[in-house]
GROMACS .gro file of C-alpha atoms in nm:
model
  308
    1MET     CA    1   1.955   8.248  -0.294
    2THR     CA    2   2.191   7.947  -0.446
    3ALA     CA    3   2.196   7.779  -0.029
    4GLY     CA    4   1.857   7.780  -0.037
    5ILE     CA    5   1.776   7.637  -0.348
    6LEU     CA    6   2.006   7.357  -0.243
    7LYS     CA    7   1.836   7.248   0.038
    8LYS     CA    8   1.536   7.135  -0.108
    9ASN     CA    9   1.545   6.780  -0.198
   10PRO     CA   10   1.444   6.764  -0.535
   11ASN     CA   11   1.319   6.404  -0.493
   12LYS     CA   12   1.042   6.463  -0.239
   13ILE     CA   13   0.722   6.378  -0.348
   14ARG     CA   14   0.454   6.689  -0.254
   15SER     CA   15   0.153   6.564  -0.123
   16SER     CA   16  -0.166   6.680  -0.269
   17THR     CA   17  -0.438   6.812   0.001
   18SER     CA   18  -0.671   6.536  -0.153
   19ARG     CA   19  -0.420   6.272  -0.103
   20LYS     CA   20  -0.353   6.387   0.277
   21ILE     CA   21  -0.716   6.372   0.310
   22PHE     CA   22  -0.725   6.021   0.173
   23LEU     CA   23  -0.434   5.886   0.410
   24VAL     CA   24  -0.608   6.037   0.700
   25VAL     CA   25  -0.982   5.885   0.643
   26THR     CA   26  -0.802   5.544   0.544
   27ILE     CA   27  -0.577   5.542   0.855
   28THR     CA   28  -0.861   5.649   1.056
   29VAL     CA   29  -1.100   5.357   0.915
   30LEU     CA   30  -0.819   5.102   0.951
   31CYS     CA   31  -0.812   5.164   1.289
   32LEU     CA   32  -1.135   5.176   1.381
   33TRP     CA   33  -1.184   4.873   1.199
   34SER     CA   34  -0.905   4.708   1.409
   35LEU     CA   35  -1.070   4.807   1.697
   36VAL     CA   36  -1.384   4.620   1.627
   37CYS     CA   37  -1.196   4.329   1.561
   38ILE     CA   38  -0.984   4.326   1.900
   39LEU     CA   39  -1.270   4.432   2.126
   40PRO     CA   40  -1.465   4.111   2.104
   41PHE     CA   41  -1.158   3.893   2.224
   42VAL     CA   42  -1.070   4.184   2.497
   43TYR     CA   43  -1.463   4.138   2.578
   44ILE     CA   44  -1.431   3.776   2.599
   45LEU     CA   45  -1.082   3.752   2.840
   46ALA     CA   46  -1.289   3.976   3.055
   47VAL     CA   47  -1.581   3.790   3.100
   48SER     CA   48  -1.323   3.456   3.130
   49LEU     CA   49  -1.152   3.647   3.448
   50SER     CA   50  -1.470   3.793   3.628
   51SER     CA   51  -1.712   3.623   3.885
   52GLN     CA   52  -2.001   3.465   3.820
   53SER     CA   53  -2.225   3.711   3.980
   54ALA     CA   54  -2.071   4.043   3.797
   55VAL     CA   55  -2.117   3.832   3.427
   56SER     CA   56  -2.502   3.752   3.547
   57ALA     CA   57  -2.536   4.109   3.651
   58GLY     CA   58  -2.396   4.244   3.278
   59ILE     CA   59  -2.181   4.482   3.463
   60VAL     CA   60  -1.836   4.314   3.295
   61SER     CA   61  -1.704   4.535   2.972
   62PHE     CA   62  -1.359   4.537   2.865
   63TRP     CA   63  -1.228   4.478   3.223
   64PRO     CA   64  -1.251   4.217   3.467
   65VAL     CA   65  -1.457   4.254   3.738
   66ASP     CA   66  -1.379   4.067   4.093
   67PHE     CA   67  -1.102   3.917   3.929
   68THR     CA   68  -1.090   3.544   3.944
   69LEU     CA   69  -0.904   3.249   3.779
   70ASN     CA   70  -1.215   2.978   3.876
   71SER     CA   71  -1.302   2.936   3.502
   72TYR     CA   72  -0.959   2.850   3.385
   73ILE     CA   73  -0.882   2.606   3.713
   74TYR     CA   74  -1.209   2.440   3.666
   75LEU     CA   75  -1.088   2.375   3.292
   76LEU     CA   76  -0.684   2.303   3.369
   77ARG     CA   77  -0.757   2.086   3.717
   78GLN     CA   78  -0.815   1.788   3.535
   79ASN     CA   79  -0.509   1.548   3.344
   80GLU     CA   80  -0.700   1.484   3.067
   81PHE     CA   81  -0.669   1.855   2.935
   82PHE     CA   82  -0.323   1.809   2.920
   83VAL     CA   83  -0.362   1.492   2.707
   84ALA     CA   84  -0.569   1.662   2.517
   85PHE     CA   85  -0.393   1.936   2.430
   86GLY     CA   86  -0.103   1.724   2.350
   87ILE     CA   87  -0.307   1.524   2.090
   88SER     CA   88  -0.431   1.845   1.967
   89VAL     CA   89  -0.047   1.985   1.907
   90ALA     CA   90   0.051   1.616   1.763
   91ARG     CA   91  -0.266   1.633   1.510
   92VAL     CA   92  -0.138   1.999   1.402
   93PHE     CA   93   0.178   1.871   1.276
   94VAL     CA   94   0.162   1.555   1.170
   95GLY     CA   95  -0.203   1.696   0.980
   96THR     CA   96  -0.060   1.963   0.842
   97GLY     CA   97   0.257   1.779   0.715
   98ILE     CA   98   0.014   1.513   0.534
   99ASN     CA   99  -0.228   1.805   0.379
  100LEU     CA  100   0.123   1.973   0.243
  101LEU     CA  101   0.226   1.649   0.107
  102VAL     CA  102  -0.049   1.514  -0.035
  103THR     CA  103  -0.159   1.821  -0.182
  104VAL     CA  104   0.206   1.937  -0.339
  105LEU     CA  105   0.228   1.601  -0.517
  106ALA     CA  106  -0.125   1.624  -0.604
  107ALA     CA  107  -0.112   1.952  -0.780
  108TYR     CA  108   0.237   1.945  -0.957
  109PRO     CA  109   0.143   1.722  -1.237
  110LEU     CA  110  -0.234   1.898  -1.268
  111ALA     CA  111  -0.021   2.204  -1.339
  112PHE     CA  112   0.253   2.131  -1.521
  113ALA     CA  113   0.171   1.781  -1.710
  114ARG     CA  114  -0.173   1.916  -1.851
  115ARG     CA  115  -0.118   1.744  -2.235
  116THR     CA  116   0.064   1.431  -2.106
  117LEU     CA  117  -0.117   1.320  -1.804
  118LYS     CA  118  -0.397   1.097  -1.961
  119GLY     CA  119  -0.716   1.147  -1.742
  120ARG     CA  120  -0.680   1.492  -1.639
  121LYS     CA  121  -1.007   1.605  -1.714
  122PHE     CA  122  -1.139   1.340  -1.522
  123TYR     CA  123  -0.905   1.357  -1.236
  124VAL     CA  124  -1.020   1.756  -1.203
  125PHE     CA  125  -1.404   1.658  -1.245
  126LEU     CA  126  -1.359   1.437  -0.957
  127ILE     CA  127  -1.178   1.719  -0.727
  128LEU     CA  128  -1.454   1.965  -0.840
  129LEU     CA  129  -1.725   1.703  -0.733
  130CYS     CA  130  -1.569   1.659  -0.392
  131MET     CA  131  -1.629   1.996  -0.315
  132PHE     CA  132  -1.980   2.030  -0.351
  133PHE     CA  133  -2.056   1.648  -0.251
  134SER     CA  134  -1.964   1.453   0.042
  135GLY     CA  135  -2.065   1.082   0.136
  136GLY     CA  136  -2.241   1.203   0.430
  137THR     CA  137  -2.180   1.115   0.805
  138VAL     CA  138  -2.310   0.748   0.825
  139PRO     CA  139  -2.141   0.630   0.522
  140THR     CA  140  -1.844   0.794   0.618
  141TYR     CA  141  -1.877   0.639   0.967
  142ILE     CA  142  -1.925   0.267   0.828
  143MET     CA  143  -1.594   0.340   0.543
  144ILE     CA  144  -1.381   0.416   0.879
  145SER     CA  145  -1.479   0.180   1.096
  146ARG     CA  146  -1.437  -0.112   0.817
  147ILE     CA  147  -1.085   0.017   0.736
  148GLY     CA  148  -1.023  -0.006   1.111
  149LEU     CA  149  -0.965   0.351   1.177
  150ILE     CA  150  -1.222   0.401   1.504
  151ASP     CA  151  -1.008   0.510   1.794
  152ASN     CA  152  -0.690   0.539   1.609
  153PHE     CA  153  -0.500   0.879   1.584
  154LEU     CA  154  -0.473   0.856   1.210
  155VAL     CA  155  -0.835   0.916   1.179
  156LEU     CA  156  -0.797   1.252   1.250
  157VAL     CA  157  -0.523   1.329   1.005
  158LEU     CA  158  -0.613   1.085   0.654
  159PRO     CA  159  -0.964   1.183   0.577
  160GLY     CA  160  -0.905   1.510   0.481
  161ALA     CA  161  -0.563   1.470   0.396
  162LEU     CA  162  -0.662   1.630   0.036
  163SER     CA  163  -0.848   1.962   0.008
  164PRO     CA  164  -1.027   2.013  -0.310
  165TRP     CA  165  -0.975   2.409  -0.245
  166ASN     CA  166  -0.618   2.391  -0.114
  167LEU     CA  167  -0.542   2.182  -0.429
  168ILE     CA  168  -0.678   2.467  -0.653
  169LEU     CA  169  -0.504   2.686  -0.496
  170PHE     CA  170  -0.185   2.523  -0.563
  171VAL     CA  171  -0.232   2.417  -0.920
  172ASN     CA  172  -0.290   2.818  -0.996
  173PHE     CA  173   0.006   2.948  -0.813
  174PHE     CA  174   0.241   2.643  -0.968
  175ARG     CA  175   0.125   2.748  -1.301
  176ASN     CA  176   0.261   3.096  -1.227
  177VAL     CA  177   0.564   2.930  -1.221
  178PRO     CA  178   0.819   3.009  -1.504
  179THR     CA  179   0.817   2.687  -1.756
  180GLU     CA  180   1.188   2.820  -1.897
  181MET     CA  181   1.304   2.711  -1.530
  182LEU     CA  182   1.159   2.382  -1.579
  183GLU     CA  183   1.281   2.320  -1.926
  184ALA     CA  184   1.609   2.423  -1.823
  185ALA     CA  185   1.620   2.201  -1.542
  186ASN     CA  186   1.484   1.888  -1.766
  187ILE     CA  187   1.783   1.973  -2.045
  188GLU     CA  188   2.020   1.908  -1.746
  189GLY     CA  189   1.872   1.585  -1.650
  190ALA     CA  190   1.668   1.652  -1.358
  191GLY     CA  191   1.362   1.428  -1.330
  192ASP     CA  192   1.054   1.544  -1.216
  193TYR     CA  193   1.057   1.502  -0.816
  194ARG     CA  194   1.374   1.680  -0.838
  195ILE     CA  195   1.215   1.974  -1.012
  196LEU     CA  196   0.932   1.964  -0.787
  197TRP     CA  197   1.162   1.963  -0.469
  198GLN     CA  198   1.434   2.195  -0.571
  199ILE     CA  199   1.299   2.466  -0.807
  200VAL     CA  200   0.868   2.449  -0.769
  201VAL     CA  201   0.855   2.426  -0.397
  202PRO     CA  202   1.115   2.686  -0.273
  203VAL     CA  203   0.984   2.947  -0.498
  204SER     CA  204   0.621   2.884  -0.340
  205LEU     CA  205   0.657   2.993  -0.016
  206PRO     CA  206   0.362   3.220  -0.021
  207ILE     CA  207   0.146   2.948  -0.084
  208LEU     CA  208   0.292   2.712   0.117
  209ALA     CA  209   0.273   2.940   0.420
  210THR     CA  210  -0.072   2.985   0.326
  211ILE     CA  211  -0.194   2.692   0.306
  212THR     CA  212  -0.022   2.565   0.618
  213LEU     CA  213  -0.193   2.830   0.814
  214LEU     CA  214  -0.531   2.722   0.699
  215CYS     CA  215  -0.472   2.345   0.774
  216MET     CA  216  -0.319   2.453   1.111
  217VAL     CA  217  -0.635   2.632   1.171
  218GLY     CA  218  -0.888   2.349   1.027
  219HIS     CA  219  -0.722   2.068   1.253
  220TRP     CA  220  -0.671   2.309   1.559
  221ASN     CA  221  -1.061   2.427   1.579
  222ASN     CA  222  -1.202   2.031   1.412
  223TRP     CA  223  -1.381   1.889   1.738
  224PHE     CA  224  -1.651   1.670   1.583
  225ASP     CA  225  -1.427   1.395   1.394
  226GLY     CA  226  -1.297   1.366   1.720
  227TYR     CA  227  -1.629   1.333   1.936
  228LEU     CA  228  -1.746   1.083   1.620
  229TYR     CA  229  -1.453   0.850   1.601
  230MET     CA  230  -1.217   0.856   1.927
  231ASP     CA  231  -1.299   0.754   2.288
  232PRO     CA  232  -1.310   1.000   2.549
  233GLU     CA  233  -0.966   0.902   2.649
  234HIS     CA  234  -0.826   1.024   2.331
  235TRP     CA  235  -1.005   1.347   2.229
  236PRO     CA  236  -0.851   1.627   2.111
  237LEU     CA  237  -0.831   1.979   2.291
  238GLN     CA  238  -1.165   2.126   2.114
  239THR     CA  239  -1.365   1.790   2.185
  240TYR     CA  240  -1.225   1.790   2.504
  241ILE     CA  241  -1.362   2.133   2.602
  242TYR     CA  242  -1.697   2.073   2.428
  243ASP     CA  243  -1.744   1.782   2.634
  244VAL     CA  244  -1.629   1.993   2.945
  245MET     CA  245  -1.898   2.250   2.858
  246GLU     CA  246  -2.197   1.992   2.805
  247SER     CA  247  -2.055   1.796   3.128
  248PHE     CA  248  -2.113   2.139   3.352
  249LYS     CA  249  -2.421   2.172   3.213
  250LYS     CA  250  -2.579   1.844   3.351
  251LEU     CA  251  -2.331   1.924   3.672
  252GLN     CA  252  -2.592   2.231   3.759
  253TYR     CA  253  -2.873   2.000   3.688
  254ASP     CA  254  -2.785   1.747   3.872
  255ILE     CA  255  -2.605   1.966   4.125
  256GLN     CA  256  -2.744   1.768   4.493
  257HIS     CA  257  -2.571   1.482   4.412
  258LEU     CA  258  -2.237   1.627   4.399
  259ASP     CA  259  -1.931   1.669   4.680
  260PRO     CA  260  -1.905   2.016   4.868
  261ASP     CA  261  -1.551   2.081   4.656
  262THR     CA  262  -1.737   2.049   4.310
  263ILE     CA  263  -2.037   2.240   4.400
  264GLU     CA  264  -1.822   2.540   4.580
  265GLN     CA  265  -1.646   2.543   4.244
  266LEU     CA  266  -1.933   2.594   4.033
  267GLN     CA  267  -2.100   2.833   4.238
  268LYS     CA  268  -1.781   3.053   4.143
  269SER     CA  269  -1.816   2.963   3.782
  270SER     CA  270  -2.103   3.004   3.538
  271ASP     CA  271  -2.166   2.868   3.181
  272MET     CA  272  -2.066   3.197   3.001
  273THR     CA  273  -1.745   3.277   3.199
  274LEU     CA  274  -1.639   2.896   3.131
  275ARG     CA  275  -1.722   2.938   2.767
  276SER     CA  276  -1.504   3.262   2.723
  277ALA     CA  277  -1.231   3.081   2.910
  278GLN     CA  278  -1.287   2.767   2.619
  279ILE     CA  279  -1.263   3.022   2.358
  280PHE     CA  280  -0.944   3.181   2.470
  281ILE     CA  281  -0.769   2.905   2.571
  282ALA     CA  282  -0.809   2.751   2.170
  283MET     CA  283  -0.743   3.040   2.025
  284VAL     CA  284  -0.411   3.191   2.188
  285PRO     CA  285  -0.212   2.900   1.990
  286ILE     CA  286  -0.342   2.979   1.640
  287LEU     CA  287  -0.292   3.350   1.744
  288CYS     CA  288   0.037   3.314   1.801
  289VAL     CA  289   0.134   3.153   1.470
  290TYR     CA  290  -0.047   3.422   1.291
  291PRO     CA  291   0.249   3.697   1.278
  292PHE     CA  292   0.505   3.487   1.168
  293MET     CA  293   0.267   3.374   0.813
  294GLN     CA  294   0.080   3.673   0.776
  295ARG     CA  295   0.275   3.852   0.561
  296TYR     CA  296   0.276   3.535   0.304
  297PHE     CA  297  -0.113   3.485   0.335
  298VAL     CA  298  -0.219   3.777   0.092
  299GLN     CA  299   0.014   3.711  -0.149
  300GLY     CA  300  -0.066   3.364  -0.162
  301ILE     CA  301  -0.410   3.346  -0.186
  302LEU     CA  302  -0.414   3.628  -0.430
  303LEU     CA  303  -0.173   3.461  -0.668
  304GLY     CA  304  -0.340   3.079  -0.629
  305SER     CA  305  -0.668   3.194  -0.653
  306VAL     CA  306  -0.565   3.384  -0.995
  307LYS     CA  307  -0.630   3.146  -1.338
  308GLU     CA  308  -0.461   3.231  -1.639
   0.00000   0.00000   0.00000
């Protein structure tokens, strides 16, 4: 009897029947929801690897039919693709760095200098105003042209350097930093820049990872500003792929004036397969970043969106 009692773990929590049912239902729902999110990507990949006839016949589901790489070859065979890819990578790194630097420097005084910063309410009003109103495409283009940023790499990263939404997230997150830490550092003689970079920023890793992810996705997916401000030889990847798709449509309408090799390539590809290849190529780099920052994302959004 004593041995039987000793074998029982007193710290073990007994699960009731209702809790077991809840866990089973929750896990089942989450698995089904994950499957719903994954299947569209699987379908896109299958279409991009299938032949034109199979896609046109509608027999492609979640596995390639008549496996072929013609769509990817059509997109990758030109050197302009690699140039555009390099420009997009440079834009992501430079643009994200500028976004973080400008946003952190703007959020610090708005979060901790509420009483000493003169005109703080006016600055907040301007920030909120920019969230709801913009200058418009034509006035923005005229301004960019007059300051000499047309066909300049900086036009891809400077106009959107400060996002009002990201700034609000940073300000609300900074306000959760204990003021005792800042007061102690101030007593020890630390200035604002030292407090910011050695105390506030190191404890703000969740919001930094969250904003970094948002900025990287925004820079990588943006195509319109490149199409509007840059020459074709300096287009980022998304703008280049968009132009390839539009050019492909024009080539299909003007096929009688093409050389035999191009006609053969067009016959092996279709608008649907090329669009699928375009989507898959564009989303792979960002999907590789998500696993490293996902654990900070929920915490950063939650704490950054709560106002005390």
